[in-house]
């Protein structure tokens, strides 16, 4: 029983310490092309660029979508870890 409480306390302490130093935000990007792969690649690059412009580190892609109009239109949403200001 004591080990369980110690592990739980350690997990809470680690979560609290990391929450104080970084925040998770979501950024989105978009891309247009006559090729769906290029449109999605451009959307991902746009989202990652927005994350790094905030001084963040891209974590993972959360969602993407590609649709056809006159051109292929793509969107991509990424999780971004941004350091909190002191």
Coordinates of N, CA and C in Angstrom, one line a residue:
X1 N 0.8 -1.2 0.0 CA 0.0 0.0 0.0 C 0.9 1.3 0.0
X2 N 2.0 1.2 0.8 CA 2.8 2.4 0.9 C 3.5 2.7 -0.5
X3 N 3.9 1.6 -1.2 CA 4.5 1.8 -2.5 C 3.5 2.5 -3.5
X4 N 2.3 2.1 -3.4 CA 1.3 2.7 -4.3 C 1.2 4.2 -4.1
X5 N 1.1 4.6 -2.8 CA 1.0 6.0 -2.5 C 2.3 6.8 -2.9
X6 N 3.4 6.1 -2.7 CA 4.7 6.8 -3.1 C 4.7 7.0 -4.6
X7 N 4.3 6.0 -5.4 CA 4.3 6.1 -6.8 C 3.3 7.2 -7.3
X8 N 2.2 7.2 -6.7 CA 1.2 8.2 -7.0 C 1.7 9.6 -6.7
X9 N 2.3 9.8 -5.6 CA 2.9 11.1 -5.2 C 4.0 11.5 -6.1
X10 N 4.8 10.6 -6.5 CA 5.9 10.9 -7.5 C 5.3 11.3 -8.9
X11 N 4.3 10.6 -9.3 CA 3.6 10.9 -10.6 C 3.0 12.3 -10.6
X12 N 2.4 12.7 -9.5 CA 1.8 14.0 -9.3 C 2.9 15.1 -9.3
X13 N 4.0 14.8 -8.6 CA 5.1 15.7 -8.5 C 5.7 16.0 -9.9
X14 N 5.9 14.9 -10.7 CA 6.5 15.0 -12.0 C 5.6 15.8 -12.9
X15 N 4.3 15.5 -12.8 CA 3.3 16.2 -13.7 C 3.3 17.7 -13.3
X16 N 3.3 18.0 -12.0 CA 3.2 19.4 -11.6 C 4.5 20.2 -12.0
X17 N 5.6 19.5 -11.9 CA 6.9 20.2 -12.3 C 6.9 20.5 -13.8
X18 N 6.5 19.5 -14.6 CA 6.5 19.7 -16.1 C 5.4 20.7 -16.5
X19 N 4.3 20.7 -15.8 CA 3.2 21.7 -16.1 C 3.6 23.1 -15.9
X20 N 4.6 23.3 -14.9 CA 5.0 24.6 -14.6 C 6.0 25.2 -15.6
X21 N 6.6 24.3 -16.4 CA 7.6 24.8 -17.3 C 7.2 24.8 -18.8
X22 N 6.1 24.1 -19.1 CA 5.7 24.1 -20.5 C 4.2 24.0 -20.6
X23 N 3.7 24.5 -21.7 CA 2.3 24.4 -22.0 C 2.1 23.7 -23.4
X24 N 1.0 23.0 -23.5 CA 0.7 22.3 -24.8 C -0.4 23.2 -25.5
X25 N -0.1 23.5 -26.7 CA -1.1 24.3 -27.5 C -1.3 23.5 -28.8
X26 N -2.2 23.9 -29.6 CA -2.5 23.3 -30.9 C -2.3 24.4 -32.0
X27 N -1.6 24.1 -33.0 CA -1.5 25.0 -34.2 C -2.0 24.3 -35.4
X28 N -2.5 25.1 -36.4 CA -3.0 24.5 -37.6 C -2.3 25.2 -38.8
X29 N -2.2 24.4 -39.8 CA -1.6 24.9 -41.1 C -2.4 24.5 -42.3
X30 N -2.2 25.1 -43.4 CA -3.0 24.8 -44.6 C -2.1 24.8 -45.8
X31 N -2.5 24.0 -46.8 CA -1.7 23.9 -48.0 C -2.6 23.7 -49.2
X32 N -2.2 24.2 -50.4 CA -2.9 24.1 -51.6 C -2.0 23.6 -52.7
X33 N -2.5 22.7 -53.5 CA -1.7 22.2 -54.7 C -2.6 21.4 -55.6
X34 N -2.0 21.1 -56.8 CA -2.7 20.2 -57.7 C -2.4 18.8 -57.4
X35 N -1.5 18.5 -56.4 CA -1.2 17.2 -56.0 C -1.6 17.0 -54.5
X36 N -2.3 16.0 -54.1 CA -2.8 15.9 -52.7 C -1.6 15.7 -51.7
X37 N -0.6 15.0 -52.1 CA 0.6 14.8 -51.2 C 1.3 16.1 -51.0
X38 N 1.5 16.9 -52.0 CA 2.2 18.2 -51.8 C 1.4 19.1 -51.0
X39 N 0.0 19.1 -51.2 CA -0.8 20.0 -50.3 C -0.7 19.6 -48.9
X40 N -0.7 18.3 -48.6 CA -0.6 17.9 -47.2 C 0.8 18.2 -46.6
X41 N 1.8 18.0 -47.4 CA 3.2 18.3 -47.0 C 3.3 19.8 -46.6
X42 N 2.7 20.6 -47.5 CA 2.7 22.1 -47.2 C 1.9 22.5 -46.0
X43 N 0.8 21.8 -45.7 CA 0.0 22.1 -44.6 C 0.8 21.7 -43.3
X44 N 1.5 20.5 -43.3 CA 2.3 20.1 -42.2 C 3.4 21.1 -41.9
X45 N 4.1 21.5 -43.0 CA 5.2 22.4 -42.9 C 4.7 23.8 -42.3
X46 N 3.5 24.2 -42.7 CA 3.0 25.5 -42.2 C 2.7 25.4 -40.7
X47 N 2.1 24.3 -40.3 CA 1.8 24.1 -38.9 C 3.0 24.0 -38.0
X48 N 4.0 23.3 -38.5 CA 5.3 23.1 -37.8 C 6.0 24.5 -37.7
X49 N 5.9 25.3 -38.8 CA 6.5 26.6 -38.8 C 5.9 27.5 -37.8
X50 N 4.6 27.4 -37.7 CA 3.9 28.3 -36.7 C 4.2 27.9 -35.3
X51 N 4.4 26.6 -35.0 CA 4.8 26.1 -33.7 C 6.2 26.6 -33.4
X52 N 7.2 26.4 -34.3 CA 8.6 26.9 -34.0 C 8.7 28.4 -33.9
X53 N 7.8 29.1 -34.6 CA 7.8 30.6 -34.5 C 7.4 31.1 -33.1
X54 N 6.7 30.2 -32.4 CA 6.3 30.6 -31.0 C 7.4 30.1 -30.0
X55 N 8.4 29.5 -30.5 CA 9.5 29.0 -29.7 C 9.1 27.6 -29.1
X56 N 8.3 26.9 -29.8 CA 7.8 25.6 -29.4 C 8.4 24.5 -30.1
X57 N 8.1 23.3 -29.7 CA 8.6 22.0 -30.2 C 7.4 21.2 -30.7
X58 N 7.3 20.9 -32.0 CA 6.1 20.1 -32.4 C 6.2 18.7 -31.8
X59 N 5.0 18.2 -31.3 CA 5.0 16.9 -30.6 C 4.5 15.9 -31.6
X60 N 3.2 16.1 -32.1 CA 2.6 15.1 -33.0 C 1.5 15.7 -33.7
X61 N 1.2 15.1 -34.9 CA 0.1 15.6 -35.7 C -1.2 15.0 -35.0
X62 N -2.2 15.9 -34.8 CA -3.4 15.5 -34.2 C -4.5 15.1 -35.2
X63 N -4.5 15.9 -36.3 CA -5.6 15.7 -37.3 C -5.1 16.2 -38.6
X64 N -5.5 15.6 -39.7 CA -5.3 16.2 -41.0 C -6.5 15.9 -41.9
X65 N -6.6 16.7 -42.9 CA -7.8 16.5 -43.9 C -7.3 17.1 -45.2
X66 N -7.7 16.3 -46.3 CA -7.5 16.7 -47.6 C -8.8 16.7 -48.4
X67 N -9.1 17.7 -49.1 CA -10.3 17.8 -49.9 C -10.0 18.3 -51.3
X68 N -10.9 18.0 -52.2 CA -10.7 18.4 -53.6 C -11.7 19.5 -53.9
X69 N -11.1 20.6 -54.5 CA -11.9 21.7 -55.0 C -11.4 21.9 -56.4
X70 N -11.0 23.1 -56.8 CA -10.3 23.3 -58.1 C -8.9 22.8 -57.9
X71 N -8.4 22.8 -56.7 CA -7.1 22.3 -56.3 C -7.3 21.4 -55.1
X72 N -6.3 20.7 -54.7 CA -6.4 20.0 -53.4 C -6.1 21.0 -52.3
X73 N -7.0 20.9 -51.3 CA -6.8 21.8 -50.1 C -6.6 20.9 -48.9
X74 N -5.5 21.1 -48.2 CA -5.2 20.3 -47.0 C -5.1 21.1 -45.8
X75 N -5.4 20.5 -44.6 CA -5.2 21.2 -43.3 C -4.6 20.1 -42.4
X76 N -3.8 20.6 -41.5 CA -3.1 19.8 -40.5 C -3.1 20.5 -39.1
X77 N -3.4 19.8 -38.1 CA -3.4 20.3 -36.7 C -2.3 19.5 -35.9
X78 N -1.4 20.3 -35.2 CA -0.4 19.7 -34.5 C -0.4 20.1 -33.0
X79 N 0.0 19.2 -32.1 CA 0.2 19.6 -30.7 C 1.6 20.2 -30.7
X80 N 1.7 21.3 -29.9 CA 3.0 22.0 -29.8 C 3.3 22.3 -28.3
X81 N 4.5 22.0 -27.9 CA 4.9 22.3 -26.5 C 5.7 23.6 -26.5
X82 N 5.1 24.5 -25.8 CA 5.7 25.9 -25.7 C 6.1 26.2 -24.3
X83 N 7.3 26.6 -24.1 CA 7.8 26.9 -22.8 C 7.0 28.2 -22.2
X84 N 6.6 28.1 -21.0 CA 6.0 29.2 -20.3 C 7.0 30.3 -20.0
X85 N 6.6 31.5 -20.1 CA 7.5 32.6 -19.7 C 7.7 32.7 -18.2
X86 N 8.9 32.9 -17.7 CA 9.1 32.9 -16.3 C 8.5 34.1 -15.6

